[in-house]
Amino acid sequence: MPSVKVIGTIVAIIIVVSVISVYYYYKSSSTLQPATVNNSLRIVSLAPSDTQILISLGLGKYIVGTDYYSYQLLQSLNLTKDIPSNITVFSQISPPNISGLLLLHPTVIVVEKGLIGSYIEQMKEAGLNVLITNNDFASTYSQIENCILKVGEYFNVTSKAQQLIDWMNQKISDFSTAGNVSVAYLLWICPDLSFYTAGGNVFINSIIVQAGGINVFANYSGYPLLTPSPLLIIKPSVVIAQEVYNLTYTNYLISQYKGINSSNVYIMGNLATNLLNEPGPLSVYSIQVIKLIIEGKAPHFISDNWVINNLNVTLPVF
């Protein structure tokens, strides 16, 4: 059984991310001059969504440091070939390891405002150049594409940015479908069976809709913590839950929701969760995942191996 301390830490992270989402409406101004792409360019990327964009824009070879979650995702998809073999991997995103960043002598650090926004001024004061993105606050694919353009303009690779956007739009068109299947998404289930979910103004809601579903909690905002009652009253056609620690424990938690038919429940493993939770180029495949779930064509546990063997997840490099 997981410890209360560990559960408290994870729940606290979710709450913090939810609270700081108000910053989405507070646009950051950047006085950085466009970067010159040459062998002296040294990039640090501190968010998986940003790392995906940088690699797709052909800038992977200039990344000298990244966060653990970015590296883990690249490993899962066998994409570490697109970054230097001696890259420095930081074990945590927030708070940033400023002394470690300085040792890398980066020309620019690409950061998500939603993840480390409160540390940006501290990083600048330390003499670090910071390019701020806000994909983690995106609620639509068009907002992700705007961020791609911003990064493309900074590194003077706007044509590649447009190619990436065109690729994403093609995938979205290929995977999307119309539908009205009721879907409940359980972002995190707590030991008392309360759960965090996705409201109607966050990116996960957009994915559910694109996949032919209706988010039963769309009337909420952000990532609310709900008691079991709304879930049991609504009785959605499909329940999708992120894996909590392991499959056995997650199945145990879900079995405690009396009245939920287990044949309607699908559990997302680590890789599927990362595709869904990170609003970057690879998130287009999450539409395919949810669509296959809604159509009953996916297994009830969406394992990493199933994703790799059935979805042909690729990150284009332009």
PDB file of C-alpha atoms in Angstrom:
ATOM      1  CA  MET A   1       0.000   0.000   0.000  1.00  0.00           C
ATOM      2  CA  PRO A   2       1.520   3.393  -0.958  1.00  0.00           C
ATOM      3  CA  SER A   3       2.462   5.685   1.887  1.00  0.00           C
ATOM      4  CA  VAL A   4       0.404   8.696   2.862  1.00  0.00           C
ATOM      5  CA  LYS A   5       3.485  10.874   2.397  1.00  0.00           C
ATOM      6  CA  VAL A   6       3.940   9.794  -1.236  1.00  0.00           C
ATOM      7  CA  ILE A   7       0.267  10.232  -2.011  1.00  0.00           C
ATOM      8  CA  GLY A   8       0.296  13.653  -0.385  1.00  0.00           C
ATOM      9  CA  THR A   9       3.260  14.727  -2.480  1.00  0.00           C
ATOM     10  CA  ILE A  10       1.671  13.699  -5.773  1.00  0.00           C
ATOM     11  CA  VAL A  11      -1.655  15.254  -4.916  1.00  0.00           C
ATOM     12  CA  ALA A  12       0.122  18.459  -3.899  1.00  0.00           C
ATOM     13  CA  ILE A  13       1.821  18.573  -7.312  1.00  0.00           C
ATOM     14  CA  ILE A  14      -1.523  18.232  -9.056  1.00  0.00           C
ATOM     15  CA  ILE A  15      -3.002  21.008  -6.918  1.00  0.00           C
ATOM     16  CA  VAL A  16      -0.063  23.324  -7.603  1.00  0.00           C
ATOM     17  CA  VAL A  17      -0.320  22.779 -11.362  1.00  0.00           C
ATOM     18  CA  SER A  18      -4.039  23.489 -11.182  1.00  0.00           C
ATOM     19  CA  VAL A  19      -3.627  26.662  -9.143  1.00  0.00           C
ATOM     20  CA  ILE A  20      -0.902  28.192 -11.279  1.00  0.00           C
ATOM     21  CA  SER A  21      -2.981  27.730 -14.401  1.00  0.00           C
ATOM     22  CA  VAL A  22      -4.339  31.227 -13.789  1.00  0.00           C
ATOM     23  CA  TYR A  23      -1.086  32.433 -15.226  1.00  0.00           C
ATOM     24  CA  TYR A  24      -2.247  31.278 -18.653  1.00  0.00           C
ATOM     25  CA  TYR A  25      -4.004  34.593 -19.010  1.00  0.00           C
ATOM     26  CA  TYR A  26      -0.877  36.486 -18.049  1.00  0.00           C
ATOM     27  CA  LYS A  27       1.270  36.672 -21.147  1.00  0.00           C
ATOM     28  CA  SER A  28       5.013  36.716 -20.684  1.00  0.00           C
ATOM     29  CA  SER A  29       7.031  39.236 -22.634  1.00  0.00           C
ATOM     30  CA  SER A  30      10.385  38.136 -23.971  1.00  0.00           C
ATOM     31  CA  THR A  31      13.226  40.434 -24.890  1.00  0.00           C
ATOM     32  CA  LEU A  32      15.451  37.617 -26.099  1.00  0.00           C
ATOM     33  CA  GLN A  33      17.064  38.068 -29.479  1.00  0.00           C
ATOM     34  CA  PRO A  34      16.592  35.254 -32.007  1.00  0.00           C
ATOM     35  CA  ALA A  35      19.184  32.520 -31.604  1.00  0.00           C
ATOM     36  CA  THR A  36      21.815  31.758 -34.216  1.00  0.00           C
ATOM     37  CA  VAL A  37      21.761  28.077 -35.068  1.00  0.00           C
ATOM     38  CA  ASN A  38      25.366  26.915 -35.263  1.00  0.00           C
ATOM     39  CA  ASN A  39      27.721  24.628 -33.366  1.00  0.00           C
ATOM     40  CA  SER A  40      27.956  27.103 -30.485  1.00  0.00           C
ATOM     41  CA  LEU A  41      24.227  26.726 -29.743  1.00  0.00           C
ATOM     42  CA  ARG A  42      23.611  24.975 -26.427  1.00  0.00           C
ATOM     43  CA  ILE A  43      19.973  24.360 -25.463  1.00  0.00           C
ATOM     44  CA  VAL A  44      18.494  23.103 -22.212  1.00  0.00           C
ATOM     45  CA  SER A  45      14.871  21.957 -22.339  1.00  0.00           C
ATOM     46  CA  LEU A  46      13.010  21.511 -19.057  1.00  0.00           C
ATOM     47  CA  ALA A  47       9.646  20.131 -20.190  1.00  0.00           C
ATOM     48  CA  PRO A  48       8.683  17.108 -22.316  1.00  0.00           C
ATOM     49  CA  SER A  49       6.404  19.155 -24.577  1.00  0.00           C
ATOM     50  CA  ASP A  50       9.241  21.594 -25.347  1.00  0.00           C
ATOM     51  CA  THR A  51      11.743  18.787 -25.891  1.00  0.00           C
ATOM     52  CA  GLN A  52       9.430  17.219 -28.480  1.00  0.00           C
ATOM     53  CA  ILE A  53       9.147  20.514 -30.351  1.00  0.00           C
ATOM     54  CA  LEU A  54      12.885  21.165 -30.337  1.00  0.00           C
ATOM     55  CA  ILE A  55      13.685  17.699 -31.687  1.00  0.00           C
ATOM     56  CA  SER A  56      11.042  17.995 -34.412  1.00  0.00           C
ATOM     57  CA  LEU A  57      12.522  21.328 -35.478  1.00  0.00           C
ATOM     58  CA  GLY A  58      15.873  19.625 -36.019  1.00  0.00           C
ATOM     59  CA  LEU A  59      17.442  21.123 -32.898  1.00  0.00           C
ATOM     60  CA  GLY A  60      17.908  17.914 -30.914  1.00  0.00           C
ATOM     61  CA  LYS A  61      21.648  17.773 -31.532  1.00  0.00           C
ATOM     62  CA  TYR A  62      22.040  21.110 -29.736  1.00  0.00           C
ATOM     63  CA  ILE A  63      20.257  19.991 -26.548  1.00  0.00           C
ATOM     64  CA  VAL A  64      22.882  19.647 -23.820  1.00  0.00           C
ATOM     65  CA  GLY A  65      20.475  19.192 -20.913  1.00  0.00           C
ATOM     66  CA  THR A  66      16.922  18.079 -20.317  1.00  0.00           C
ATOM     67  CA  ASP A  67      14.566  16.909 -17.590  1.00  0.00           C
ATOM     68  CA  TYR A  68      14.092  13.291 -16.526  1.00  0.00           C
ATOM     69  CA  TYR A  69      10.542  13.078 -17.875  1.00  0.00           C
ATOM     70  CA  SER A  70      11.615  14.210 -21.341  1.00  0.00           C
ATOM     71  CA  TYR A  71      14.395  11.643 -21.374  1.00  0.00           C
ATOM     72  CA  GLN A  72      12.130   8.869 -20.101  1.00  0.00           C
ATOM     73  CA  LEU A  73       9.621   9.525 -22.894  1.00  0.00           C
ATOM     74  CA  LEU A  74      12.379   9.526 -25.529  1.00  0.00           C
ATOM     75  CA  GLN A  75      13.693   6.252 -24.139  1.00  0.00           C
ATOM     76  CA  SER A  76      10.241   4.656 -24.264  1.00  0.00           C
ATOM     77  CA  LEU A  77       9.915   5.555 -27.952  1.00  0.00           C
ATOM     78  CA  ASN A  78      13.546   4.770 -28.856  1.00  0.00           C
ATOM     79  CA  LEU A  79      14.162   8.407 -29.784  1.00  0.00           C
ATOM     80  CA  THR A  80      17.325   9.111 -27.756  1.00  0.00           C
ATOM     81  CA  LYS A  81      19.230   8.882 -31.057  1.00  0.00           C
ATOM     82  CA  ASP A  82      17.979  12.402 -31.784  1.00  0.00           C
ATOM     83  CA  ILE A  83      19.865  13.949 -28.839  1.00  0.00           C
ATOM     84  CA  PRO A  84      23.549  13.834 -27.788  1.00  0.00           C
ATOM     85  CA  SER A  85      24.613  10.647 -25.991  1.00  0.00           C
ATOM     86  CA  ASN A  86      26.304  12.695 -23.247  1.00  0.00           C
ATOM     87  CA  ILE A  87      23.267  14.869 -22.491  1.00  0.00           C
ATOM     88  CA  THR A  88      22.791  15.933 -18.871  1.00  0.00           C
ATOM     89  CA  VAL A  89      19.497  14.739 -17.384  1.00  0.00           C
ATOM     90  CA  PHE A  90      18.070  16.679 -14.450  1.00  0.00           C
ATOM     91  CA  SER A  91      16.122  14.564 -11.978  1.00  0.00           C
ATOM     92  CA  GLN A  92      13.551  17.253 -11.266  1.00  0.00           C
ATOM     93  CA  ILE A  93      11.972  20.189 -13.045  1.00  0.00           C
ATOM     94  CA  SER A  94      10.854  22.305 -10.130  1.00  0.00           C
ATOM     95  CA  PRO A  95      12.674  23.885  -8.486  1.00  0.00           C
ATOM     96  CA  PRO A  96      15.262  24.058 -11.270  1.00  0.00           C
ATOM     97  CA  ASN A  97      18.862  23.174 -10.453  1.00  0.00           C
ATOM     98  CA  ILE A  98      20.255  26.598 -11.279  1.00  0.00           C
ATOM     99  CA  SER A  99      23.846  25.793 -10.357  1.00  0.00           C
ATOM    100  CA  GLY A 100      23.673  22.675 -12.524  1.00  0.00           C
ATOM    101  CA  LEU A 101      22.223  24.692 -15.387  1.00  0.00           C
ATOM    102  CA  LEU A 102      25.027  27.240 -15.153  1.00  0.00           C
ATOM    103  CA  LEU A 103      27.639  24.475 -15.397  1.00  0.00           C
ATOM    104  CA  LEU A 104      26.271  23.557 -18.824  1.00  0.00           C
ATOM    105  CA  HIS A 105      26.908  27.087 -20.174  1.00  0.00           C
ATOM    106  CA  PRO A 106      23.641  27.090 -22.134  1.00  0.00           C
ATOM    107  CA  THR A 107      22.920  29.753 -24.718  1.00  0.00           C
ATOM    108  CA  VAL A 108      19.217  29.401 -23.934  1.00  0.00           C
ATOM    109  CA  ILE A 109      16.964  27.457 -21.568  1.00  0.00           C
ATOM    110  CA  VAL A 110      13.473  26.624 -22.808  1.00  0.00           C
ATOM    111  CA  VAL A 111      11.037  26.513 -19.888  1.00  0.00           C
ATOM    112  CA  GLU A 112       7.317  26.000 -19.323  1.00  0.00           C
ATOM    113  CA  LYS A 113       5.754  28.870 -17.416  1.00  0.00           C
ATOM    114  CA  GLY A 114       3.312  26.489 -15.792  1.00  0.00           C
ATOM    115  CA  LEU A 115       6.040  24.274 -14.381  1.00  0.00           C
ATOM    116  CA  ILE A 116       8.666  26.715 -13.138  1.00  0.00           C
ATOM    117  CA  GLY A 117       7.170  30.145 -13.720  1.00  0.00           C
ATOM    118  CA  SER A 118       7.925  31.302 -10.194  1.00  0.00           C
ATOM    119  CA  TYR A 119      11.656  30.630 -10.718  1.00  0.00           C
ATOM    120  CA  ILE A 120      12.096  32.418 -14.033  1.00  0.00           C
ATOM    121  CA  GLU A 121      13.256  35.719 -12.549  1.00  0.00           C
ATOM    122  CA  GLN A 122      15.711  33.862 -10.329  1.00  0.00           C
ATOM    123  CA  MET A 123      17.106  32.097 -13.384  1.00  0.00           C
ATOM    124  CA  LYS A 124      17.457  35.387 -15.251  1.00  0.00           C
ATOM    125  CA  GLU A 125      19.201  36.980 -12.278  1.00  0.00           C
ATOM    126  CA  ALA A 126      21.716  34.120 -12.399  1.00  0.00           C
ATOM    127  CA  GLY A 127      22.557  35.192 -15.965  1.00  0.00           C
ATOM    128  CA  LEU A 128      20.594  32.506 -17.800  1.00  0.00           C
ATOM    129  CA  ASN A 129      18.759  33.300 -21.042  1.00  0.00           C
ATOM    130  CA  VAL A 130      15.232  31.950 -20.794  1.00  0.00           C
ATOM    131  CA  LEU A 131      12.733  31.266 -23.578  1.00  0.00           C
ATOM    132  CA  ILE A 132       9.298  30.921 -21.993  1.00  0.00           C
ATOM    133  CA  THR A 133       6.608  28.660 -23.438  1.00  0.00           C
ATOM    134  CA  ASN A 134       3.156  27.843 -22.088  1.00  0.00           C
ATOM    135  CA  ASN A 135       2.053  24.597 -23.712  1.00  0.00           C
ATOM    136  CA  ASP A 136       1.118  23.181 -20.327  1.00  0.00           C
ATOM    137  CA  PHE A 137      -1.710  25.719 -20.228  1.00  0.00           C
ATOM    138  CA  ALA A 138      -2.960  24.911 -23.720  1.00  0.00           C
ATOM    139  CA  SER A 139      -6.589  23.868 -24.018  1.00  0.00           C
ATOM    140  CA  THR A 140      -6.579  23.377 -27.806  1.00  0.00           C
ATOM    141  CA  TYR A 141      -4.195  22.150 -30.484  1.00  0.00           C
ATOM    142  CA  SER A 142      -4.119  25.608 -32.049  1.00  0.00           C
ATOM    143  CA  GLN A 143      -2.496  26.947 -28.878  1.00  0.00           C
ATOM    144  CA  ILE A 144       0.192  24.275 -29.129  1.00  0.00           C
ATOM    145  CA  GLU A 145       0.765  25.286 -32.731  1.00  0.00           C
ATOM    146  CA  ASN A 146       1.147  28.936 -31.709  1.00  0.00           C
ATOM    147  CA  CYS A 147       3.857  27.861 -29.288  1.00  0.00           C
ATOM    148  CA  ILE A 148       5.599  25.893 -32.044  1.00  0.00           C
ATOM    149  CA  LEU A 149       5.636  29.028 -34.188  1.00  0.00           C
ATOM    150  CA  LYS A 150       7.081  31.026 -31.295  1.00  0.00           C
ATOM    151  CA  VAL A 151       9.910  28.526 -30.815  1.00  0.00           C
ATOM    152  CA  GLY A 152      10.449  28.346 -34.573  1.00  0.00           C
ATOM    153  CA  GLU A 153      10.757  32.123 -34.816  1.00  0.00           C
ATOM    154  CA  TYR A 154      13.236  32.285 -31.942  1.00  0.00           C
ATOM    155  CA  PHE A 155      15.532  29.710 -33.536  1.00  0.00           C
ATOM    156  CA  ASN A 156      14.917  31.069 -37.056  1.00  0.00           C
ATOM    157  CA  VAL A 157      13.439  27.804 -38.323  1.00  0.00           C
ATOM    158  CA  THR A 158       9.936  29.017 -39.144  1.00  0.00           C
ATOM    159  CA  SER A 159       9.602  26.834 -42.237  1.00  0.00           C
ATOM    160  CA  LYS A 160      10.287  23.740 -40.138  1.00  0.00           C
ATOM    161  CA  ALA A 161       7.787  24.969 -37.552  1.00  0.00           C
ATOM    162  CA  GLN A 162       5.128  25.184 -40.251  1.00  0.00           C
ATOM    163  CA  GLN A 163       6.030  21.688 -41.464  1.00  0.00           C
ATOM    164  CA  LEU A 164       5.555  20.367 -37.935  1.00  0.00           C
ATOM    165  CA  ILE A 165       2.194  22.127 -37.629  1.00  0.00           C
ATOM    166  CA  ASP A 166       1.096  20.677 -40.977  1.00  0.00           C
ATOM    167  CA  TRP A 167       2.131  17.203 -39.799  1.00  0.00           C
ATOM    168  CA  MET A 168       0.146  17.610 -36.583  1.00  0.00           C
ATOM    169  CA  ASN A 169      -2.945  18.819 -38.419  1.00  0.00           C
ATOM    170  CA  GLN A 170      -2.795  15.850 -40.772  1.00  0.00           C
ATOM    171  CA  LYS A 171      -2.595  13.431 -37.844  1.00  0.00           C
ATOM    172  CA  ILE A 172      -5.439  15.211 -36.064  1.00  0.00           C
ATOM    173  CA  SER A 173      -7.536  14.928 -39.222  1.00  0.00           C
ATOM    174  CA  ASP A 174      -6.655  11.235 -39.597  1.00  0.00           C
ATOM    175  CA  PHE A 175      -7.520  10.334 -36.005  1.00  0.00           C
ATOM    176  CA  SER A 176     -10.473  12.605 -35.209  1.00  0.00           C
ATOM    177  CA  THR A 177     -14.094  11.562 -35.411  1.00  0.00           C
ATOM    178  CA  ALA A 178     -17.488  12.888 -34.362  1.00  0.00           C
ATOM    179  CA  GLY A 179     -19.360  11.159 -31.567  1.00  0.00           C
ATOM    180  CA  ASN A 180     -21.276  11.484 -28.332  1.00  0.00           C
ATOM    181  CA  VAL A 181     -19.999   8.667 -26.119  1.00  0.00           C
ATOM    182  CA  SER A 182     -19.902   9.781 -22.480  1.00  0.00           C
ATOM    183  CA  VAL A 183     -16.379   9.566 -21.041  1.00  0.00           C
ATOM    184  CA  ALA A 184     -15.129  10.048 -17.486  1.00  0.00           C
ATOM    185  CA  TYR A 185     -11.385  10.634 -17.170  1.00  0.00           C
ATOM    186  CA  LEU A 186      -9.799   9.916 -13.784  1.00  0.00           C
ATOM    187  CA  LEU A 187      -6.496  11.742 -13.645  1.00  0.00           C
ATOM    188  CA  TRP A 188      -5.639  10.444 -10.163  1.00  0.00           C
ATOM    189  CA  ILE A 189      -7.608   8.284  -7.713  1.00  0.00           C
ATOM    190  CA  CYS A 190      -7.031   8.938  -4.017  1.00  0.00           C
ATOM    191  CA  PRO A 191      -7.220   6.228  -1.306  1.00  0.00           C
ATOM    192  CA  ASP A 192     -10.591   7.590  -0.120  1.00  0.00           C
ATOM    193  CA  LEU A 193     -11.852   7.197  -3.736  1.00  0.00           C
ATOM    194  CA  SER A 194     -12.074  10.924  -4.385  1.00  0.00           C
ATOM    195  CA  PHE A 195     -10.394  11.670  -7.703  1.00  0.00           C
ATOM    196  CA  TYR A 196      -8.921  14.416  -9.818  1.00  0.00           C
ATOM    197  CA  THR A 197     -10.396  14.808 -13.271  1.00  0.00           C
ATOM    198  CA  ALA A 198     -10.185  17.094 -16.288  1.00  0.00           C
ATOM    199  CA  GLY A 199     -12.624  19.963 -16.679  1.00  0.00           C
ATOM    200  CA  GLY A 200     -13.920  21.442 -19.883  1.00  0.00           C
ATOM    201  CA  ASN A 201     -11.221  24.094 -20.312  1.00  0.00           C
ATOM    202  CA  VAL A 202      -8.125  21.867 -20.290  1.00  0.00           C
ATOM    203  CA  PHE A 203      -6.304  19.981 -23.036  1.00  0.00           C
ATOM    204  CA  ILE A 204      -7.537  16.501 -22.068  1.00  0.00           C
ATOM    205  CA  ASN A 205     -11.108  17.657 -22.716  1.00  0.00           C
ATOM    206  CA  SER A 206     -10.137  18.677 -26.255  1.00  0.00           C
ATOM    207  CA  ILE A 207      -8.641  15.241 -26.896  1.00  0.00           C
ATOM    208  CA  ILE A 208     -11.781  13.458 -25.651  1.00  0.00           C
ATOM    209  CA  VAL A 209     -13.950  15.550 -27.964  1.00  0.00           C
ATOM    210  CA  GLN A 210     -11.651  15.005 -30.976  1.00  0.00           C
ATOM    211  CA  ALA A 211     -11.835  11.255 -30.312  1.00  0.00           C
ATOM    212  CA  GLY A 212     -15.625  11.197 -30.469  1.00  0.00           C
ATOM    213  CA  GLY A 213     -16.402  11.476 -26.789  1.00  0.00           C
ATOM    214  CA  ILE A 214     -18.184  13.814 -24.422  1.00  0.00           C
ATOM    215  CA  ASN A 215     -16.358  14.686 -21.209  1.00  0.00           C
ATOM    216  CA  VAL A 216     -18.934  14.139 -18.461  1.00  0.00           C
ATOM    217  CA  PHE A 217     -17.073  16.605 -16.238  1.00  0.00           C
ATOM    218  CA  ALA A 218     -16.808  19.362 -18.854  1.00  0.00           C
ATOM    219  CA  ASN A 219     -18.907  21.668 -16.691  1.00  0.00           C
ATOM    220  CA  TYR A 220     -16.008  21.880 -14.227  1.00  0.00           C
ATOM    221  CA  SER A 221     -12.917  24.038 -14.658  1.00  0.00           C
ATOM    222  CA  GLY A 222      -9.280  23.003 -14.463  1.00  0.00           C
ATOM    223  CA  TYR A 223      -8.499  19.771 -12.626  1.00  0.00           C
ATOM    224  CA  PRO A 224     -11.117  19.510  -9.874  1.00  0.00           C
ATOM    225  CA  LEU A 225     -11.041  17.054  -6.978  1.00  0.00           C
ATOM    226  CA  LEU A 226     -14.409  15.269  -6.847  1.00  0.00           C
ATOM    227  CA  THR A 227     -16.046  12.782  -4.519  1.00  0.00           C
ATOM    228  CA  PRO A 228     -17.225   9.444  -6.000  1.00  0.00           C
ATOM    229  CA  SER A 229     -20.867  10.589  -6.081  1.00  0.00           C
ATOM    230  CA  PRO A 230     -20.839  12.443  -9.455  1.00  0.00           C
ATOM    231  CA  LEU A 231     -19.142   9.479 -11.146  1.00  0.00           C
ATOM    232  CA  LEU A 232     -21.628   6.968  -9.759  1.00  0.00           C
ATOM    233  CA  ILE A 233     -24.636   9.156 -10.577  1.00  0.00           C
ATOM    234  CA  ILE A 234     -23.592   9.895 -14.172  1.00  0.00           C
ATOM    235  CA  LYS A 235     -22.603   6.295 -15.009  1.00  0.00           C
ATOM    236  CA  PRO A 236     -20.510   7.166 -18.091  1.00  0.00           C
ATOM    237  CA  SER A 237     -20.254   4.756 -21.004  1.00  0.00           C
ATOM    238  CA  VAL A 238     -16.469   4.737 -20.706  1.00  0.00           C
ATOM    239  CA  VAL A 239     -14.224   5.292 -17.680  1.00  0.00           C
ATOM    240  CA  ILE A 240     -10.556   6.001 -18.397  1.00  0.00           C
ATOM    241  CA  ALA A 241      -8.159   6.053 -15.461  1.00  0.00           C
ATOM    242  CA  GLN A 242      -4.474   6.799 -15.265  1.00  0.00           C
ATOM    243  CA  GLU A 243      -2.502   4.035 -13.593  1.00  0.00           C
ATOM    244  CA  VAL A 244      -1.947   4.759  -9.894  1.00  0.00           C
ATOM    245  CA  TYR A 245       1.445   3.243  -8.959  1.00  0.00           C
ATOM    246  CA  ASN A 246       0.661  -0.118 -10.591  1.00  0.00           C
ATOM    247  CA  LEU A 247      -2.126  -1.989 -12.341  1.00  0.00           C
ATOM    248  CA  THR A 248      -3.102  -4.136  -9.348  1.00  0.00           C
ATOM    249  CA  TYR A 249      -3.568  -1.165  -7.031  1.00  0.00           C
ATOM    250  CA  THR A 250      -5.457   0.804  -9.679  1.00  0.00           C
ATOM    251  CA  ASN A 251      -7.823  -2.113 -10.303  1.00  0.00           C
ATOM    252  CA  TYR A 252      -8.390  -2.383  -6.562  1.00  0.00           C
ATOM    253  CA  LEU A 253      -9.326   1.298  -6.304  1.00  0.00           C
ATOM    254  CA  ILE A 254     -11.708   1.129  -9.248  1.00  0.00           C
ATOM    255  CA  SER A 255     -13.348  -2.018  -7.867  1.00  0.00           C
ATOM    256  CA  GLN A 256     -14.429   0.064  -4.856  1.00  0.00           C
ATOM    257  CA  TYR A 257     -16.672   2.211  -7.061  1.00  0.00           C
ATOM    258  CA  LYS A 258     -19.829   0.175  -6.670  1.00  0.00           C
ATOM    259  CA  GLY A 259     -22.035   0.423  -9.733  1.00  0.00           C
ATOM    260  CA  ILE A 260     -19.202   0.929 -12.248  1.00  0.00           C
ATOM    261  CA  ASN A 261     -19.102  -1.889 -14.795  1.00  0.00           C
ATOM    262  CA  SER A 262     -15.515  -3.146 -15.082  1.00  0.00           C
ATOM    263  CA  SER A 263     -16.057  -3.887 -18.775  1.00  0.00           C
ATOM    264  CA  ASN A 264     -16.342  -0.116 -19.337  1.00  0.00           C
ATOM    265  CA  VAL A 265     -13.075   0.712 -17.536  1.00  0.00           C
ATOM    266  CA  TYR A 266      -9.746   1.328 -19.295  1.00  0.00           C
ATOM    267  CA  ILE A 267      -6.475   2.003 -17.490  1.00  0.00           C
ATOM    268  CA  MET A 268      -3.711   4.068 -19.094  1.00  0.00           C
ATOM    269  CA  GLY A 269      -0.125   2.950 -18.560  1.00  0.00           C
ATOM    270  CA  ASN A 270       2.856   5.278 -18.339  1.00  0.00           C
ATOM    271  CA  LEU A 271       3.475   5.909 -22.048  1.00  0.00           C
ATOM    272  CA  ALA A 272      -0.188   6.427 -22.955  1.00  0.00           C
ATOM    273  CA  THR A 273      -0.510   8.799 -19.996  1.00  0.00           C
ATOM    274  CA  ASN A 274       2.518  10.786 -21.128  1.00  0.00           C
ATOM    275  CA  LEU A 275       1.124  11.148 -24.647  1.00  0.00           C
ATOM    276  CA  LEU A 276      -2.132  12.445 -23.198  1.00  0.00           C
ATOM    277  CA  ASN A 277      -0.748  14.710 -20.487  1.00  0.00           C
ATOM    278  CA  GLU A 278       1.995  16.455 -22.465  1.00  0.00           C
ATOM    279  CA  PRO A 279       0.565  19.048 -24.906  1.00  0.00           C
ATOM    280  CA  GLY A 280       3.256  18.630 -27.535  1.00  0.00           C
ATOM    281  CA  PRO A 281       3.467  17.151 -31.046  1.00  0.00           C
ATOM    282  CA  LEU A 282       3.160  13.551 -29.824  1.00  0.00           C
ATOM    283  CA  SER A 283      -0.164  14.323 -28.160  1.00  0.00           C
ATOM    284  CA  VAL A 284      -1.885  13.809 -31.525  1.00  0.00           C
ATOM    285  CA  TYR A 285      -1.575  10.070 -30.894  1.00  0.00           C
ATOM    286  CA  SER A 286      -3.648  10.387 -27.738  1.00  0.00           C
ATOM    287  CA  ILE A 287      -6.658  11.114 -29.952  1.00  0.00           C
ATOM    288  CA  GLN A 288      -6.086   7.717 -31.562  1.00  0.00           C
ATOM    289  CA  VAL A 289      -5.780   6.028 -28.156  1.00  0.00           C
ATOM    290  CA  ILE A 290      -9.031   7.495 -26.809  1.00  0.00           C
ATOM    291  CA  LYS A 291     -10.816   6.814 -30.102  1.00  0.00           C
ATOM    292  CA  LEU A 292      -9.828   3.126 -30.016  1.00  0.00           C
ATOM    293  CA  ILE A 293     -10.964   2.929 -26.391  1.00  0.00           C
ATOM    294  CA  ILE A 294     -14.343   4.450 -27.238  1.00  0.00           C
ATOM    295  CA  GLU A 295     -14.729   2.029 -30.162  1.00  0.00           C
ATOM    296  CA  GLY A 296     -13.855  -0.941 -27.941  1.00  0.00           C
ATOM    297  CA  LYS A 297     -10.761  -1.718 -29.995  1.00  0.00           C
ATOM    298  CA  ALA A 298      -8.188  -1.194 -27.241  1.00  0.00           C
ATOM    299  CA  PRO A 299      -7.250  -3.498 -24.355  1.00  0.00           C
ATOM    300  CA  HIS A 300      -8.481  -2.605 -20.896  1.00  0.00           C
ATOM    301  CA  PHE A 301      -4.889  -1.911 -19.861  1.00  0.00           C
ATOM    302  CA  ILE A 302      -3.115   0.394 -22.324  1.00  0.00           C
ATOM    303  CA  SER A 303       0.437  -0.834 -21.724  1.00  0.00           C
ATOM    304  CA  ASP A 304       3.595   0.725 -23.125  1.00  0.00           C
ATOM    305  CA  ASN A 305       4.133  -2.330 -25.329  1.00  0.00           C
ATOM    306  CA  TRP A 306       0.630  -2.069 -26.766  1.00  0.00           C
ATOM    307  CA  VAL A 307       1.163   1.591 -27.654  1.00  0.00           C
ATOM    308  CA  ILE A 308       4.510   0.875 -29.304  1.00  0.00           C
ATOM    309  CA  ASN A 309       3.301  -2.201 -31.209  1.00  0.00           C
ATOM    310  CA  ASN A 310      -0.048  -0.847 -32.381  1.00  0.00           C
ATOM    311  CA  LEU A 311       0.104   2.922 -32.815  1.00  0.00           C
ATOM    312  CA  ASN A 312       3.337   3.471 -34.754  1.00  0.00           C
ATOM    313  CA  VAL A 313       4.145   6.536 -32.652  1.00  0.00           C
ATOM    314  CA  THR A 314       6.798   8.570 -34.427  1.00  0.00           C
ATOM    315  CA  LEU A 315       8.211  12.043 -33.857  1.00  0.00           C
ATOM    316  CA  PRO A 316       9.088  13.674 -37.189  1.00  0.00           C
ATOM    317  CA  VAL A 317      12.369  15.553 -37.497  1.00  0.00           C
ATOM    318  CA  PHE A 318      12.378  18.340 -40.093  1.00  0.00           C
TER     319      PHE A 318
END
